[in-house]
Amino acid sequence: MVITGSVIMVMPGSDVVVEEKLRSFPQVTCHAKSNSGMDMIVNVEADNHHELESLCQKIKDDIPEIIDIGHVYINFEEEIQKIESGTWQNYYNLND
Amino acid sequence: MDLTRREMIKLSAASFAAAALNMSLPRNSSADEEIVVDKWVKGTCRFCGTGCGIYAGVRNGQLVGIRGNPKAATNFGFLCVKGFKGYMSMYHPDRLKYPMIRSEDDKFHRVSWDDALSKVTNKFKELHQKFGKDSVAFYGSGQCMTEESYTFNKLWKGGLRSNMVEGNPRLCMASAVGGYITTFGADEPAGSYADIEKAKTLFIVGSNMAECHPILFRRVARHKLQDPDNVNIIVCEPRLTPTARIADIWLPADPGTDLAVFHCMARELIKNNWTDSWYIENLCRFSTGAKVVDFNAYKQFLEQFTPEAVEKITRCPGANIKEAARLFGSQCPTMSLWTMGLNQRTRGVWANNLMHNLHLISGNICKEGADSFSITGQPNACGGVRETGSLCQLLPGTRAITDAAARADVEKSWKIPAGSIDPKPGFHTMEMFAKLGAEDDTSKPLKAMLVSTTNPAQSLPNAPKYYKGMKDAFLVVLDIFPTRTTQLADVILPAAFIYEKGGVYGCSERRSQLTQKCVEPPGEAKADLWIAAQIAKRMGLEKLIPWNGDDAPTSYKMAWDDYRECVKLTEHTLFGITYDRLTQMEEGLQWPCPNDKSPGTSRRYVRGHDPLMNMPDIVKVPSSALIYFYGDKQHEGKANVFLRPYKGPEEPPDKDYPFFLTTGRVIEQWHSGTMTMRVPEIARSKPNAYIEINPSDAKEYGIKEGDMVKISSRRGFNIMPARIVKNSLPGILFVPWFDQTWDRMINRVTIDAFDEGSKQPEFKICAVKIERVGDPKDVADMYIISDVNTPFPLKI
């Protein structure tokens, strides 16, 4: 599971519309927005990094008012466990 | 993961994002503790030249996460995919963990450090005895830590008395250095990234920032979007890149023709009185390069560059150039940003000069929001190589090695006898590799090379031309993974990753930032600084390089302090940038920073901002001067506005090779892919190189999406899948250069012609032809060289 802390940058004046459209993406949780309304603080959740990238692309494609989705933090819970358990070899083999 | 824990992680992650915007969330109490690490260690990203601040999360002695540092002045907490994921290559099973020597069976075998270092130093000594002090070269990298580049430079120039010192910034930044030095008399920009948010017009040239410097691009895009009617973006670039898509004005000039565009813009600025007469009178010296002329001569010179004439040369619409000039000169302040499109050229220095011309005559420099700013490609090309003088013609502080006073100053600092440093520059990179070869080859004066943190067998232009020399010479490689270069090596020394050793990086805006050591390197891998110091010790130079202990932080601090002292009384002084301050400060410090009270310098050459304006022991500035280019060799405080003649690329298309080929990076991959291709998610997203072709060209050649295409130059060929895209103009092809697969290593095709001044090669432009050779084929093999004993694909 991958969980991000991200900033969605939107066109000026489109924050309400974007918030409404984001409701169709249950993987996205909105927390707050800036005074200008152009930056929205969100989480994006996905099964893995690959899916995260695809999801973000789909969000941008479906909501043209979104300029960019910038990640500030990504939590790689399962990968951390793999590092700690020393199973990185498996990580690479499984994914290759 | 139960719901509570998941919710807490979400809140915590959102808190990090909010901090990047200086916001707080309503419910973030105690959330930070929920992302469980033993400690967060401050550092910098090790990829592009932006210098993003990060925190590395460490748990049980292993790196388990990276997050952006919201207080960093460069990235405000944001990171790109490379920044987040690139570190994971640290744990890849291919990591080089033990020293290895190639044996008589032509295979690498594990040896002890003692044996490996003895082999290296005994051979170096033998070659010095047989062939002289200049028979052994060092080839470093803009990814080495500053302390490492400084140490190798000191070892070679001060200890071995040889100037055979180069680094891969020659391939990416040398023209920017040449441009700054010939125009201003001193290297690196006057301003800072902070000017981006103050500019009303941003002129982006030869830079696909959106992919190559995505966090800086985010600042540009955000600035534009906050005031779209009053912030203007001009992009001069032959491809309609993601960067060009946000532009108000796109200047699609053919590769290598933009000198004419810049001259045309200058003509328009003057013609429409969008110039600054005070700057022209007080800060500009007009020069042909051979002699000083006056402003009228410059005006007359520019008359040949009418919009109509320039459109014919460049294919760039004249109306676009006129509008770009209007925005540049009338919607001020204006900041220009550029990277390799301007530098990797046979006329790279001139292109840099002409950018500076525009800023000088229009008064768009040394003001808030106004600067002529070269963005560096690698994380430490500026701090590590340019500033420490780790190129064949330089000394620490970017001083010329031909300057007797500079040599004397460095000799005094290094406590070596006067006259020790050879005044003659060594070989530049392309000459170095051309003259590297076997002991019995009298045409090759270089017999050995130590390569650190770079992969020239893949990154040199026209690379196959240089393989025999690398193979025949005694080649020592310090790296973390097997590469095309280790395949040609005699000795491999396993190095530590940035977070396994720490050290200072200096980014594009003269900002030094300290990364603290987070974890131990794997196996017997060692910090590069330890390796350099051990070589010095075994060559009898322990006094010169005394930081040879096993504790990396102590050794790196010793090297940094030695460097600070060495450049204390130079224009590049960073004497006030101590490890203590860098440890305490979230955002690092910008030089000039002459003492430990100095806050650093965000804007050079301006009284009230630049401390050197009042430091006559370093530079002499008249007390009445508000702006003064103190690097001016004429001591007039002026910058040179050059009347450079138009000259196109070395190898323009012709009937046999009718296409321009240009090369570059993509957002996911870094350089030759040795790290990023080892992160599965990154590798999957860009698993192989491809050739971008305009639909009209594809139609003419019968090429469909995914078809296999042979791309050939006069030097070599590649075979790779086609991508039919409108963002490449007709006649222009693009190939990214990260792929290690032999068939798709595009530097088998590129040209090794180089700029006469900067010696930087023309990676960006050569003439090629294409032909369809097959139906679509799955080549998404994410190829990496996993085994050091994988044979080199070419019989040498």
Short mmCIF file of N, CA, C and O in Angstrom, two decimals, chain B residues 710-780:
data_model
loop_
_atom_site.label_atom_id
_atom_site.label_comp_id
_atom_site.label_asym_id
_atom_site.label_seq_id
_atom_site.Cartn_x
_atom_site.Cartn_y
_atom_site.Cartn_z
N LYS B 710 15.90 2.00 -37.61
CA LYS B 710 17.37 2.14 -37.53
C LYS B 710 17.70 3.61 -37.71
O LYS B 710 17.28 4.24 -38.68
N ILE B 711 18.44 4.15 -36.78
CA ILE B 711 18.86 5.54 -36.85
C ILE B 711 20.38 5.55 -37.00
O ILE B 711 21.09 4.97 -36.16
N SER B 712 20.87 6.16 -38.06
CA SER B 712 22.30 6.09 -38.37
C SER B 712 22.89 7.48 -38.55
O SER B 712 22.26 8.36 -39.13
N SER B 713 24.11 7.62 -38.06
CA SER B 713 24.89 8.82 -38.35
C SER B 713 26.16 8.39 -39.07
O SER B 713 26.33 7.19 -39.36
N ARG B 714 27.04 9.32 -39.31
CA ARG B 714 28.31 8.95 -39.95
C ARG B 714 29.19 8.13 -39.01
O ARG B 714 30.24 7.63 -39.41
N ARG B 715 28.78 7.99 -37.75
CA ARG B 715 29.61 7.32 -36.76
C ARG B 715 29.09 5.95 -36.31
O ARG B 715 29.88 5.08 -35.95
N GLY B 716 27.77 5.80 -36.31
CA GLY B 716 27.24 4.53 -35.83
C GLY B 716 25.73 4.52 -35.92
O GLY B 716 25.12 5.45 -36.46
N PHE B 717 25.13 3.44 -35.42
CA PHE B 717 23.67 3.34 -35.52
C PHE B 717 23.07 2.72 -34.27
O PHE B 717 23.77 2.10 -33.46
N ASN B 718 21.77 2.92 -34.10
CA ASN B 718 20.95 2.28 -33.07
C ASN B 718 19.72 1.71 -33.76
O ASN B 718 19.36 2.16 -34.86
N ILE B 719 19.08 0.76 -33.10
CA ILE B 719 17.78 0.26 -33.57
C ILE B 719 16.83 0.29 -32.37
O ILE B 719 17.15 -0.28 -31.31
N MET B 720 15.71 0.97 -32.54
CA MET B 720 14.80 1.14 -31.40
C MET B 720 13.38 1.43 -31.90
O MET B 720 13.18 1.71 -33.09
N PRO B 721 12.40 1.34 -31.00
CA PRO B 721 11.02 1.56 -31.43
C PRO B 721 10.73 3.03 -31.73
O PRO B 721 11.32 3.93 -31.12
N ALA B 722 9.79 3.23 -32.65
CA ALA B 722 9.38 4.60 -33.01
C ALA B 722 8.24 5.05 -32.12
O ALA B 722 7.36 4.26 -31.75
N ARG B 723 8.29 6.31 -31.75
CA ARG B 723 7.14 6.97 -31.14
C ARG B 723 6.75 8.11 -32.05
O ARG B 723 7.56 9.02 -32.29
N ILE B 724 5.55 8.06 -32.56
CA ILE B 724 5.11 9.09 -33.49
C ILE B 724 4.46 10.19 -32.67
O ILE B 724 3.40 10.00 -32.06
N VAL B 725 5.09 11.35 -32.62
CA VAL B 725 4.60 12.42 -31.76
C VAL B 725 4.67 13.77 -32.48
O VAL B 725 5.58 14.02 -33.28
N LYS B 726 3.69 14.59 -32.16
CA LYS B 726 3.66 15.90 -32.80
C LYS B 726 4.62 16.88 -32.14
O LYS B 726 4.86 17.96 -32.67
N ASN B 727 5.12 16.54 -30.95
CA ASN B 727 5.94 17.53 -30.25
C ASN B 727 7.35 17.66 -30.83
O ASN B 727 8.07 18.59 -30.47
N SER B 728 7.77 16.74 -31.68
CA SER B 728 9.01 16.96 -32.42
C SER B 728 8.64 17.54 -33.78
O SER B 728 7.77 17.01 -34.46
N LEU B 729 9.28 18.61 -34.15
CA LEU B 729 8.97 19.23 -35.43
C LEU B 729 9.42 18.32 -36.58
O LEU B 729 10.31 17.49 -36.40
N PRO B 730 8.84 18.49 -37.75
CA PRO B 730 9.34 17.73 -38.90
C PRO B 730 10.84 17.96 -39.07
O PRO B 730 11.33 19.08 -38.91
N GLY B 731 11.54 16.89 -39.32
CA GLY B 731 12.98 17.00 -39.53
C GLY B 731 13.81 16.91 -38.27
O GLY B 731 15.04 16.92 -38.33
N ILE B 732 13.14 16.81 -37.10
CA ILE B 732 13.88 16.74 -35.84
C ILE B 732 13.49 15.46 -35.10
O ILE B 732 12.31 15.19 -34.88
N LEU B 733 14.49 14.69 -34.71
CA LEU B 733 14.27 13.43 -33.98
C LEU B 733 14.82 13.59 -32.57
O LEU B 733 15.79 14.32 -32.35
N PHE B 734 14.21 12.87 -31.63
CA PHE B 734 14.70 12.91 -30.25
C PHE B 734 14.85 11.49 -29.73
O PHE B 734 13.97 10.66 -29.93
N VAL B 735 15.96 11.25 -29.02
CA VAL B 735 16.19 9.95 -28.36
C VAL B 735 16.72 10.22 -26.96
O VAL B 735 17.68 10.97 -26.80
N PRO B 736 16.11 9.64 -25.90
CA PRO B 736 16.69 9.77 -24.56
C PRO B 736 17.91 8.87 -24.43
O PRO B 736 18.00 7.85 -25.12
N TRP B 737 18.80 9.23 -23.51
CA TRP B 737 20.10 8.54 -23.52
C TRP B 737 20.34 7.61 -22.33
O TRP B 737 21.44 7.15 -22.10
N PHE B 738 19.29 7.26 -21.58
CA PHE B 738 19.49 6.48 -20.35
C PHE B 738 19.72 4.99 -20.61
O PHE B 738 20.20 4.29 -19.74
N ASP B 739 19.36 4.49 -21.79
CA ASP B 739 19.31 3.04 -22.02
C ASP B 739 20.71 2.46 -22.18
O ASP B 739 21.49 2.92 -23.02
N GLN B 740 21.00 1.39 -21.39
CA GLN B 740 22.32 0.75 -21.45
C GLN B 740 22.40 -0.33 -22.54
O GLN B 740 23.48 -0.85 -22.82
N THR B 741 21.26 -0.68 -23.10
CA THR B 741 21.24 -1.73 -24.12
C THR B 741 22.07 -1.29 -25.32
O THR B 741 21.92 -0.17 -25.81
N TRP B 742 22.94 -2.17 -25.78
CA TRP B 742 23.88 -1.82 -26.84
C TRP B 742 23.18 -1.22 -28.06
O TRP B 742 23.60 -0.21 -28.61
N ASP B 743 22.07 -1.85 -28.48
CA ASP B 743 21.36 -1.37 -29.67
C ASP B 743 20.75 0.02 -29.47
O ASP B 743 20.37 0.66 -30.45
N ARG B 744 20.58 0.42 -28.20
CA ARG B 744 19.89 1.69 -27.95
C ARG B 744 20.76 2.69 -27.19
O ARG B 744 20.25 3.62 -26.58
N MET B 745 22.05 2.50 -27.22
CA MET B 745 22.97 3.48 -26.60
C MET B 745 23.23 4.59 -27.62
O MET B 745 24.06 4.45 -28.51
N ILE B 746 22.53 5.68 -27.46
CA ILE B 746 22.50 6.69 -28.51
C ILE B 746 23.84 7.40 -28.68
O ILE B 746 24.10 8.00 -29.73
N ASN B 747 24.71 7.29 -27.69
CA ASN B 747 26.02 7.92 -27.87
C ASN B 747 26.95 7.12 -28.78
O ASN B 747 28.10 7.49 -28.98
N ARG B 748 26.43 6.05 -29.35
CA ARG B 748 27.13 5.42 -30.49
C ARG B 748 26.88 6.23 -31.76
O ARG B 748 27.54 6.03 -32.78
N VAL B 749 25.89 7.11 -31.70
CA VAL B 749 25.46 7.86 -32.89
C VAL B 749 25.89 9.33 -32.84
O VAL B 749 26.21 9.93 -33.86
N THR B 750 25.92 9.91 -31.63
CA THR B 750 26.16 11.36 -31.49
C THR B 750 27.57 11.75 -31.95
O THR B 750 28.44 10.91 -32.12
N ILE B 751 27.76 13.05 -32.07
CA ILE B 751 29.02 13.58 -32.61
C ILE B 751 29.91 14.08 -31.47
O ILE B 751 29.42 14.57 -30.45
N ASP B 752 31.23 13.93 -31.64
CA ASP B 752 32.14 14.37 -30.58
C ASP B 752 32.86 15.67 -30.92
O ASP B 752 33.88 15.99 -30.32
N ALA B 753 32.30 16.43 -31.86
CA ALA B 753 32.84 17.78 -32.10
C ALA B 753 32.59 18.61 -30.84
O ALA B 753 31.60 18.38 -30.15
N PHE B 754 33.48 19.55 -30.55
CA PHE B 754 33.30 20.31 -29.32
C PHE B 754 33.58 21.80 -29.51
O PHE B 754 34.20 22.21 -30.49
N ASP B 755 33.08 22.58 -28.55
CA ASP B 755 33.24 24.03 -28.56
C ASP B 755 34.72 24.38 -28.40
O ASP B 755 35.40 23.85 -27.50
N GLU B 756 35.21 25.28 -29.24
CA GLU B 756 36.64 25.65 -29.17
C GLU B 756 37.01 26.28 -27.84
O GLU B 756 38.13 26.14 -27.36
N GLY B 757 36.06 27.00 -27.25
CA GLY B 757 36.37 27.67 -25.99
C GLY B 757 36.20 26.76 -24.79
O GLY B 757 37.12 26.57 -24.00
N SER B 758 35.01 26.19 -24.66
CA SER B 758 34.71 25.41 -23.45
C SER B 758 35.11 23.95 -23.57
O SER B 758 35.16 23.25 -22.57
N LYS B 759 35.37 23.48 -24.78
CA LYS B 759 35.69 22.07 -25.06
C LYS B 759 34.51 21.15 -24.74
O LYS B 759 34.68 19.96 -24.49
N GLN B 760 33.32 21.71 -24.71
CA GLN B 760 32.13 20.90 -24.44
C GLN B 760 31.58 20.34 -25.75
O GLN B 760 31.41 21.07 -26.73
N PRO B 761 31.28 19.05 -25.78
CA PRO B 761 30.82 18.43 -27.04
C PRO B 761 29.40 18.81 -27.43
O PRO B 761 28.59 19.19 -26.58
N GLU B 762 29.12 18.61 -28.72
CA GLU B 762 27.81 18.98 -29.28
C GLU B 762 26.86 17.78 -29.23
O GLU B 762 26.38 17.30 -30.27
N PHE B 763 26.56 17.33 -28.00
CA PHE B 763 25.62 16.21 -27.85
C PHE B 763 24.28 16.48 -28.50
O PHE B 763 23.60 15.57 -28.95
N LYS B 764 23.86 17.73 -28.49
CA LYS B 764 22.47 18.04 -28.83
C LYS B 764 22.17 18.02 -30.31
O LYS B 764 21.01 18.06 -30.70
N ILE B 765 23.20 18.01 -31.13
CA ILE B 765 22.93 18.18 -32.56
C ILE B 765 23.86 17.33 -33.41
O ILE B 765 25.09 17.48 -33.35
N CYS B 766 23.27 16.45 -34.20
CA CYS B 766 24.04 15.85 -35.29
C CYS B 766 23.07 15.43 -36.39
O CYS B 766 21.85 15.44 -36.18
N ALA B 767 23.61 15.09 -37.53
CA ALA B 767 22.77 14.72 -38.68
C ALA B 767 22.64 13.20 -38.74
O ALA B 767 23.63 12.47 -38.59
N VAL B 768 21.44 12.74 -38.95
CA VAL B 768 21.18 11.30 -39.02
C VAL B 768 20.20 10.98 -40.14
O VAL B 768 19.54 11.87 -40.68
N LYS B 769 20.11 9.70 -40.43
CA LYS B 769 19.06 9.21 -41.34
C LYS B 769 18.33 8.07 -40.63
O LYS B 769 18.84 7.49 -39.66
N ILE B 770 17.11 7.79 -41.10
CA ILE B 770 16.33 6.72 -40.47
C ILE B 770 15.78 5.78 -41.53
O ILE B 770 15.58 6.17 -42.68
N GLU B 771 15.55 4.53 -41.13
CA GLU B 771 14.83 3.61 -41.99
C GLU B 771 14.06 2.62 -41.12
O GLU B 771 14.50 2.24 -40.03
N ARG B 772 12.89 2.23 -41.60
CA ARG B 772 12.11 1.23 -40.89
C ARG B 772 12.77 -0.13 -41.10
O ARG B 772 13.05 -0.50 -42.24
N VAL B 773 12.99 -0.88 -40.03
CA VAL B 773 13.64 -2.19 -40.18
C VAL B 773 12.77 -3.34 -39.70
O VAL B 773 13.16 -4.50 -39.78
N GLY B 774 11.59 -3.03 -39.13
CA GLY B 774 10.77 -4.15 -38.69
C GLY B 774 9.49 -3.72 -38.02
O GLY B 774 9.28 -2.53 -37.73
N ASP B 775 8.63 -4.72 -37.78
CA ASP B 775 7.37 -4.48 -37.08
C ASP B 775 7.64 -4.19 -35.61
O ASP B 775 8.75 -4.43 -35.12
N PRO B 776 6.60 -3.75 -34.89
CA PRO B 776 6.78 -3.51 -33.45
C PRO B 776 7.30 -4.76 -32.74
O PRO B 776 6.93 -5.88 -33.07
N LYS B 777 8.17 -4.51 -31.76
CA LYS B 777 8.80 -5.61 -31.03
C LYS B 777 8.87 -5.19 -29.57
O LYS B 777 9.12 -4.00 -29.28
N ASP B 778 8.66 -6.14 -28.69
CA ASP B 778 8.73 -5.82 -27.27
C ASP B 778 10.19 -5.72 -26.84
O ASP B 778 10.89 -6.73 -26.78
N VAL B 779 10.63 -4.50 -26.59
CA VAL B 779 12.01 -4.31 -26.15
C VAL B 779 12.04 -3.71 -24.74
O VAL B 779 13.05 -3.16 -24.31
N ALA B 780 10.92 -3.83 -24.04
CA ALA B 780 10.85 -3.26 -22.69
C ALA B 780 11.57 -4.17 -21.70
O ALA B 780 11.00 -4.68 -20.74
#
